[in-house]
């Protein structure tokens, strides 16, 4: 028996050596071990909710366990955005915006006049744009000195910075135009362009996003009948490259810069139908439905809840899906595997109105 065992070990080592000499490939090698999936990285997911009770929880994206929790006397925040280096956390809610040193929790600056539900940070973490009620305001970071404000009375929707240039794109509510603001060494320059569909009819802006390489501007637009469209525009010329109908809520751009996620959410008391998640492949220009509410029933009995946010782990391996106001109990935050598009797990927060969710951009070394 020992001799047979030694013989088999010798055969294996000889084959392994031969493979190294001849250039063993997976297709023809009979002794190569199969690739193992990479170890899952750990990040922190920050979640704000309230009424009854106001809390901010920090969850591990890997174990989904609670890492930290803080109680507040009122709504903690409606928007959270981290600088890309993870140094600062920017928070906002109606009437107030503030910046903290994330590691220490110390408040760096606060503005008590502007605040709202949407934030965007410019390249180099130099500027913060805040959707604040009837206006959009751009601050310098981290001191929150005001650099630019959209004139009072113009109601802006979801706006964004170009990640490669100091340019902001601001859709204007009830206007068939897009406000473009450029910040450079000569000052601040703004102008508007008209928005129309491929058929020439007017479009009104709802939200904007730019791909990580700065090449494509994605706009969610509506027409006079509230039909929703998605447009792709070249950021150099602002030429209309493609238009899709219908479009859904979003866009949420994957870290790979190729996939763009959207969701449609049914309103349970209007037209019950399961929600769905869609993905646009910017290379093939094809949109596919990858998840719907029926898949959610393994984790929650109610597939009709409104989705309100998608955020990604920075390595792009998982997405987390947050629903809106906590109807019928406390809806889970679903963990979506982006290789298989299967919901693989869920976070079960306490009952309350979901406010905001954001994943910290740096990997947590050492785990919890």
mmCIF file of C-alpha atoms in Angstrom, residues 176-368:
data_model
loop_
_atom_site.group_PDB
_atom_site.id
_atom_site.type_symbol
_atom_site.label_atom_id
_atom_site.label_comp_id
_atom_site.label_asym_id
_atom_site.label_seq_id
_atom_site.Cartn_x
_atom_site.Cartn_y
_atom_site.Cartn_z
ATOM 1 C CA UNK A 176 -36.907 70.984 -21.289
ATOM 2 C CA UNK A 177 -33.307 71.960 -20.588
ATOM 3 C CA UNK A 178 -30.179 70.843 -18.754
ATOM 4 C CA UNK A 179 -28.019 73.260 -16.764
ATOM 5 C CA UNK A 180 -24.272 72.673 -17.170
ATOM 6 C CA UNK A 181 -21.876 74.363 -14.754
ATOM 7 C CA UNK A 182 -18.106 74.351 -15.339
ATOM 8 C CA UNK A 183 -15.604 75.270 -12.617
ATOM 9 C CA UNK A 184 -12.112 76.196 -13.817
ATOM 10 C CA UNK A 185 -9.242 78.574 -13.183
ATOM 11 C CA UNK A 186 -11.050 81.412 -14.938
ATOM 12 C CA UNK A 187 -14.173 81.149 -12.786
ATOM 13 C CA UNK A 188 -17.577 79.491 -12.854
ATOM 14 C CA UNK A 189 -19.401 79.259 -16.174
ATOM 15 C CA UNK A 190 -22.957 78.002 -16.653
ATOM 16 C CA UNK A 191 -25.233 77.523 -19.624
ATOM 17 C CA UNK A 192 -28.238 75.465 -20.643
ATOM 18 C CA UNK A 193 -28.872 73.096 -23.503
ATOM 19 C CA UNK A 194 -32.289 72.030 -24.753
ATOM 20 C CA UNK A 195 -33.518 68.494 -24.202
ATOM 21 C CA UNK A 196 -35.512 66.645 -26.819
ATOM 22 C CA UNK A 197 -36.106 63.056 -27.819
ATOM 23 C CA UNK A 198 -35.159 61.244 -30.983
ATOM 24 C CA UNK A 199 -38.573 62.287 -32.354
ATOM 25 C CA UNK A 200 -37.858 65.960 -31.617
ATOM 26 C CA UNK A 201 -40.414 66.329 -28.823
ATOM 27 C CA UNK A 202 -39.443 68.049 -25.569
ATOM 28 C CA UNK A 203 -38.073 66.116 -22.604
ATOM 29 C CA UNK A 204 -37.962 67.253 -18.962
ATOM 30 C CA UNK A 205 -35.065 66.177 -16.733
ATOM 31 C CA UNK A 206 -35.368 63.951 -13.664
ATOM 32 C CA UNK A 207 -31.855 62.699 -12.924
ATOM 33 C CA UNK A 208 -28.323 62.630 -14.288
ATOM 34 C CA UNK A 209 -25.228 60.448 -13.949
ATOM 35 C CA UNK A 210 -21.868 60.152 -15.723
ATOM 36 C CA UNK A 211 -19.837 56.998 -16.321
ATOM 37 C CA UNK A 212 -16.578 56.660 -14.329
ATOM 38 C CA UNK A 213 -14.463 57.406 -17.418
ATOM 39 C CA UNK A 214 -16.442 60.600 -18.044
ATOM 40 C CA UNK A 215 -17.479 59.598 -21.551
ATOM 41 C CA UNK A 216 -21.255 59.134 -21.302
ATOM 42 C CA UNK A 217 -23.930 61.264 -19.647
ATOM 43 C CA UNK A 218 -27.056 59.299 -18.676
ATOM 44 C CA UNK A 219 -30.279 61.260 -18.287
ATOM 45 C CA UNK A 220 -33.680 60.090 -17.025
ATOM 46 C CA UNK A 221 -36.315 62.280 -18.685
ATOM 47 C CA UNK A 222 -40.082 62.561 -19.015
ATOM 48 C CA UNK A 223 -42.401 63.978 -21.638
ATOM 49 C CA UNK A 224 -45.710 65.799 -21.263
ATOM 50 C CA UNK A 225 -47.504 62.505 -20.577
ATOM 51 C CA UNK A 226 -45.115 61.509 -17.763
ATOM 52 C CA UNK A 227 -43.669 58.718 -19.887
ATOM 53 C CA UNK A 228 -40.113 58.036 -18.780
ATOM 54 C CA UNK A 229 -37.084 57.853 -21.104
ATOM 55 C CA UNK A 230 -33.378 57.129 -20.762
ATOM 56 C CA UNK A 231 -30.920 59.069 -22.903
ATOM 57 C CA UNK A 232 -27.220 58.452 -23.482
ATOM 58 C CA UNK A 233 -25.244 61.535 -24.505
ATOM 59 C CA UNK A 234 -21.605 62.004 -25.415
ATOM 60 C CA UNK A 235 -20.104 64.330 -22.782
ATOM 61 C CA UNK A 236 -17.764 66.028 -25.264
ATOM 62 C CA UNK A 237 -20.437 67.133 -27.719
ATOM 63 C CA UNK A 238 -23.611 66.384 -25.678
ATOM 64 C CA UNK A 239 -24.854 64.660 -28.836
ATOM 65 C CA UNK A 240 -27.767 62.258 -28.286
ATOM 66 C CA UNK A 241 -26.327 58.766 -28.777
ATOM 67 C CA UNK A 242 -29.341 56.620 -27.894
ATOM 68 C CA UNK A 243 -32.767 56.831 -26.292
ATOM 69 C CA UNK A 244 -34.693 54.052 -24.535
ATOM 70 C CA UNK A 245 -38.351 53.736 -23.630
ATOM 71 C CA UNK A 246 -39.581 52.974 -21.131
ATOM 72 C CA UNK A 247 -36.917 53.819 -18.592
ATOM 73 C CA UNK A 248 -36.943 53.293 -14.850
ATOM 74 C CA UNK A 249 -35.617 54.901 -11.689
ATOM 75 C CA UNK A 250 -31.894 55.486 -11.488
ATOM 76 C CA UNK A 251 -29.377 55.357 -12.968
ATOM 77 C CA UNK A 252 -26.963 53.521 -10.636
ATOM 78 C CA UNK A 253 -23.619 52.938 -12.342
ATOM 79 C CA UNK A 254 -21.638 49.821 -11.452
ATOM 80 C CA UNK A 255 -17.944 50.303 -10.540
ATOM 81 C CA UNK A 256 -16.935 48.526 -13.758
ATOM 82 C CA UNK A 257 -18.340 51.479 -15.723
ATOM 83 C CA UNK A 258 -20.030 49.134 -18.182
ATOM 84 C CA UNK A 259 -23.207 48.118 -16.361
ATOM 85 C CA UNK A 260 -25.902 50.607 -15.376
ATOM 86 C CA UNK A 261 -28.672 49.508 -13.014
ATOM 87 C CA UNK A 262 -32.250 50.714 -12.780
ATOM 88 C CA UNK A 263 -35.345 49.632 -10.904
ATOM 89 C CA UNK A 264 -39.054 49.971 -11.320
ATOM 90 C CA UNK A 265 -41.152 49.998 -8.172
ATOM 91 C CA UNK A 266 -44.831 49.317 -8.042
ATOM 92 C CA UNK A 267 -46.965 51.302 -5.666
ATOM 93 C CA UNK A 268 -48.823 48.565 -3.768
ATOM 94 C CA UNK A 269 -52.148 50.340 -3.540
ATOM 95 C CA UNK A 270 -52.187 51.572 -7.148
ATOM 96 C CA UNK A 271 -51.139 48.709 -9.359
ATOM 97 C CA UNK A 272 -49.649 45.759 -7.454
ATOM 98 C CA UNK A 273 -46.889 44.157 -9.477
ATOM 99 C CA UNK A 274 -43.484 42.896 -8.366
ATOM 100 C CA UNK A 275 -40.636 45.358 -8.583
ATOM 101 C CA UNK A 276 -37.740 44.606 -10.907
ATOM 102 C CA UNK A 277 -34.069 45.442 -11.393
ATOM 103 C CA UNK A 278 -32.783 46.109 -14.902
ATOM 104 C CA UNK A 279 -29.231 46.337 -16.257
ATOM 105 C CA UNK A 280 -28.057 48.265 -19.299
ATOM 106 C CA UNK A 281 -24.822 46.987 -20.829
ATOM 107 C CA UNK A 282 -23.155 50.087 -22.288
ATOM 108 C CA UNK A 283 -21.062 47.959 -24.655
ATOM 109 C CA UNK A 284 -23.927 46.031 -26.242
ATOM 110 C CA UNK A 285 -26.542 48.756 -25.509
ATOM 111 C CA UNK A 286 -28.982 46.026 -24.386
ATOM 112 C CA UNK A 287 -31.208 46.365 -21.306
ATOM 113 C CA UNK A 288 -32.183 43.180 -19.463
ATOM 114 C CA UNK A 289 -34.322 42.479 -16.429
ATOM 115 C CA UNK A 290 -32.166 40.567 -13.952
ATOM 116 C CA UNK A 291 -34.218 40.463 -10.726
ATOM 117 C CA UNK A 292 -37.850 40.861 -9.787
ATOM 118 C CA UNK A 293 -39.885 40.885 -6.616
ATOM 119 C CA UNK A 294 -40.821 37.229 -6.902
ATOM 120 C CA UNK A 295 -37.170 36.357 -6.221
ATOM 121 C CA UNK A 296 -37.425 38.486 -3.073
ATOM 122 C CA UNK A 297 -40.128 36.301 -1.508
ATOM 123 C CA UNK A 298 -37.594 33.884 -0.092
ATOM 124 C CA UNK A 299 -36.460 36.722 2.177
ATOM 125 C CA UNK A 300 -39.681 38.706 2.524
ATOM 126 C CA UNK A 301 -43.318 37.836 1.894
ATOM 127 C CA UNK A 302 -44.186 41.106 0.155
ATOM 128 C CA UNK A 303 -42.711 41.493 -3.347
ATOM 129 C CA UNK A 304 -44.441 44.806 -4.090
ATOM 130 C CA UNK A 305 -42.447 47.206 -1.935
ATOM 131 C CA UNK A 306 -40.953 50.252 -3.602
ATOM 132 C CA UNK A 307 -37.218 50.128 -4.184
ATOM 133 C CA UNK A 308 -35.463 53.411 -3.515
ATOM 134 C CA UNK A 309 -31.704 52.869 -3.774
ATOM 135 C CA UNK A 310 -28.992 50.560 -5.115
ATOM 136 C CA UNK A 311 -25.420 50.727 -3.847
ATOM 137 C CA UNK A 312 -22.427 48.552 -4.725
ATOM 138 C CA UNK A 313 -19.492 47.130 -2.844
ATOM 139 C CA UNK A 314 -16.441 48.956 -4.242
ATOM 140 C CA UNK A 315 -15.056 45.749 -5.745
ATOM 141 C CA UNK A 316 -18.286 45.448 -7.742
ATOM 142 C CA UNK A 317 -19.120 41.950 -6.517
ATOM 143 C CA UNK A 318 -22.383 42.687 -4.697
ATOM 144 C CA UNK A 319 -25.204 45.200 -4.817
ATOM 145 C CA UNK A 320 -27.480 46.092 -1.924
ATOM 146 C CA UNK A 321 -31.114 46.968 -2.619
ATOM 147 C CA UNK A 322 -32.956 49.260 -0.219
ATOM 148 C CA UNK A 323 -36.721 49.661 -0.207
ATOM 149 C CA UNK A 324 -38.562 52.841 0.697
ATOM 150 C CA UNK A 325 -40.712 53.629 3.737
ATOM 151 C CA UNK A 326 -40.939 50.608 6.013
ATOM 152 C CA UNK A 327 -44.392 49.388 5.098
ATOM 153 C CA UNK A 328 -45.805 46.142 6.480
ATOM 154 C CA UNK A 329 -42.993 45.827 8.982
ATOM 155 C CA UNK A 330 -39.306 46.256 8.278
ATOM 156 C CA UNK A 331 -38.323 45.383 4.701
ATOM 157 C CA UNK A 332 -34.935 43.680 4.356
ATOM 158 C CA UNK A 333 -31.986 45.215 2.553
ATOM 159 C CA UNK A 334 -31.319 42.586 -0.098
ATOM 160 C CA UNK A 335 -27.786 41.450 -0.976
ATOM 161 C CA UNK A 336 -27.503 40.740 -4.706
ATOM 162 C CA UNK A 337 -24.680 38.649 -6.189
ATOM 163 C CA UNK A 338 -23.720 40.441 -9.400
ATOM 164 C CA UNK A 339 -22.181 37.353 -11.010
ATOM 165 C CA UNK A 340 -25.385 35.326 -10.801
ATOM 166 C CA UNK A 341 -27.980 38.081 -10.189
ATOM 167 C CA UNK A 342 -29.317 36.037 -7.295
ATOM 168 C CA UNK A 343 -30.372 37.515 -3.965
ATOM 169 C CA UNK A 344 -28.080 35.588 -1.635
ATOM 170 C CA UNK A 345 -28.822 37.161 1.741
ATOM 171 C CA UNK A 346 -30.505 40.082 3.444
ATOM 172 C CA UNK A 347 -30.136 42.524 6.309
ATOM 173 C CA UNK A 348 -33.187 42.792 8.564
ATOM 174 C CA UNK A 349 -33.236 46.267 10.124
ATOM 175 C CA UNK A 350 -35.614 47.213 12.907
ATOM 176 C CA UNK A 351 -38.987 48.611 11.952
ATOM 177 C CA UNK A 352 -38.860 52.210 10.784
ATOM 178 C CA UNK A 353 -38.862 54.572 7.824
ATOM 179 C CA UNK A 354 -35.840 53.921 5.623
ATOM 180 C CA UNK A 355 -33.873 57.134 5.054
ATOM 181 C CA UNK A 356 -30.525 56.449 3.407
ATOM 182 C CA UNK A 357 -27.913 53.766 2.762
ATOM 183 C CA UNK A 358 -24.284 54.049 1.703
ATOM 184 C CA UNK A 359 -21.292 51.692 1.533
ATOM 185 C CA UNK A 360 -17.967 52.993 2.831
ATOM 186 C CA UNK A 361 -15.430 53.051 -0.051
ATOM 187 C CA UNK A 362 -12.493 51.334 1.699
ATOM 188 C CA UNK A 363 -12.112 47.649 2.472
ATOM 189 C CA UNK A 364 -12.253 46.741 6.154
ATOM 190 C CA UNK A 365 -9.014 44.909 6.886
ATOM 191 C CA UNK A 366 -9.052 42.282 9.594
ATOM 192 C CA UNK A 367 -12.823 41.904 9.753
ATOM 193 C CA UNK A 368 -14.948 42.314 12.841
#
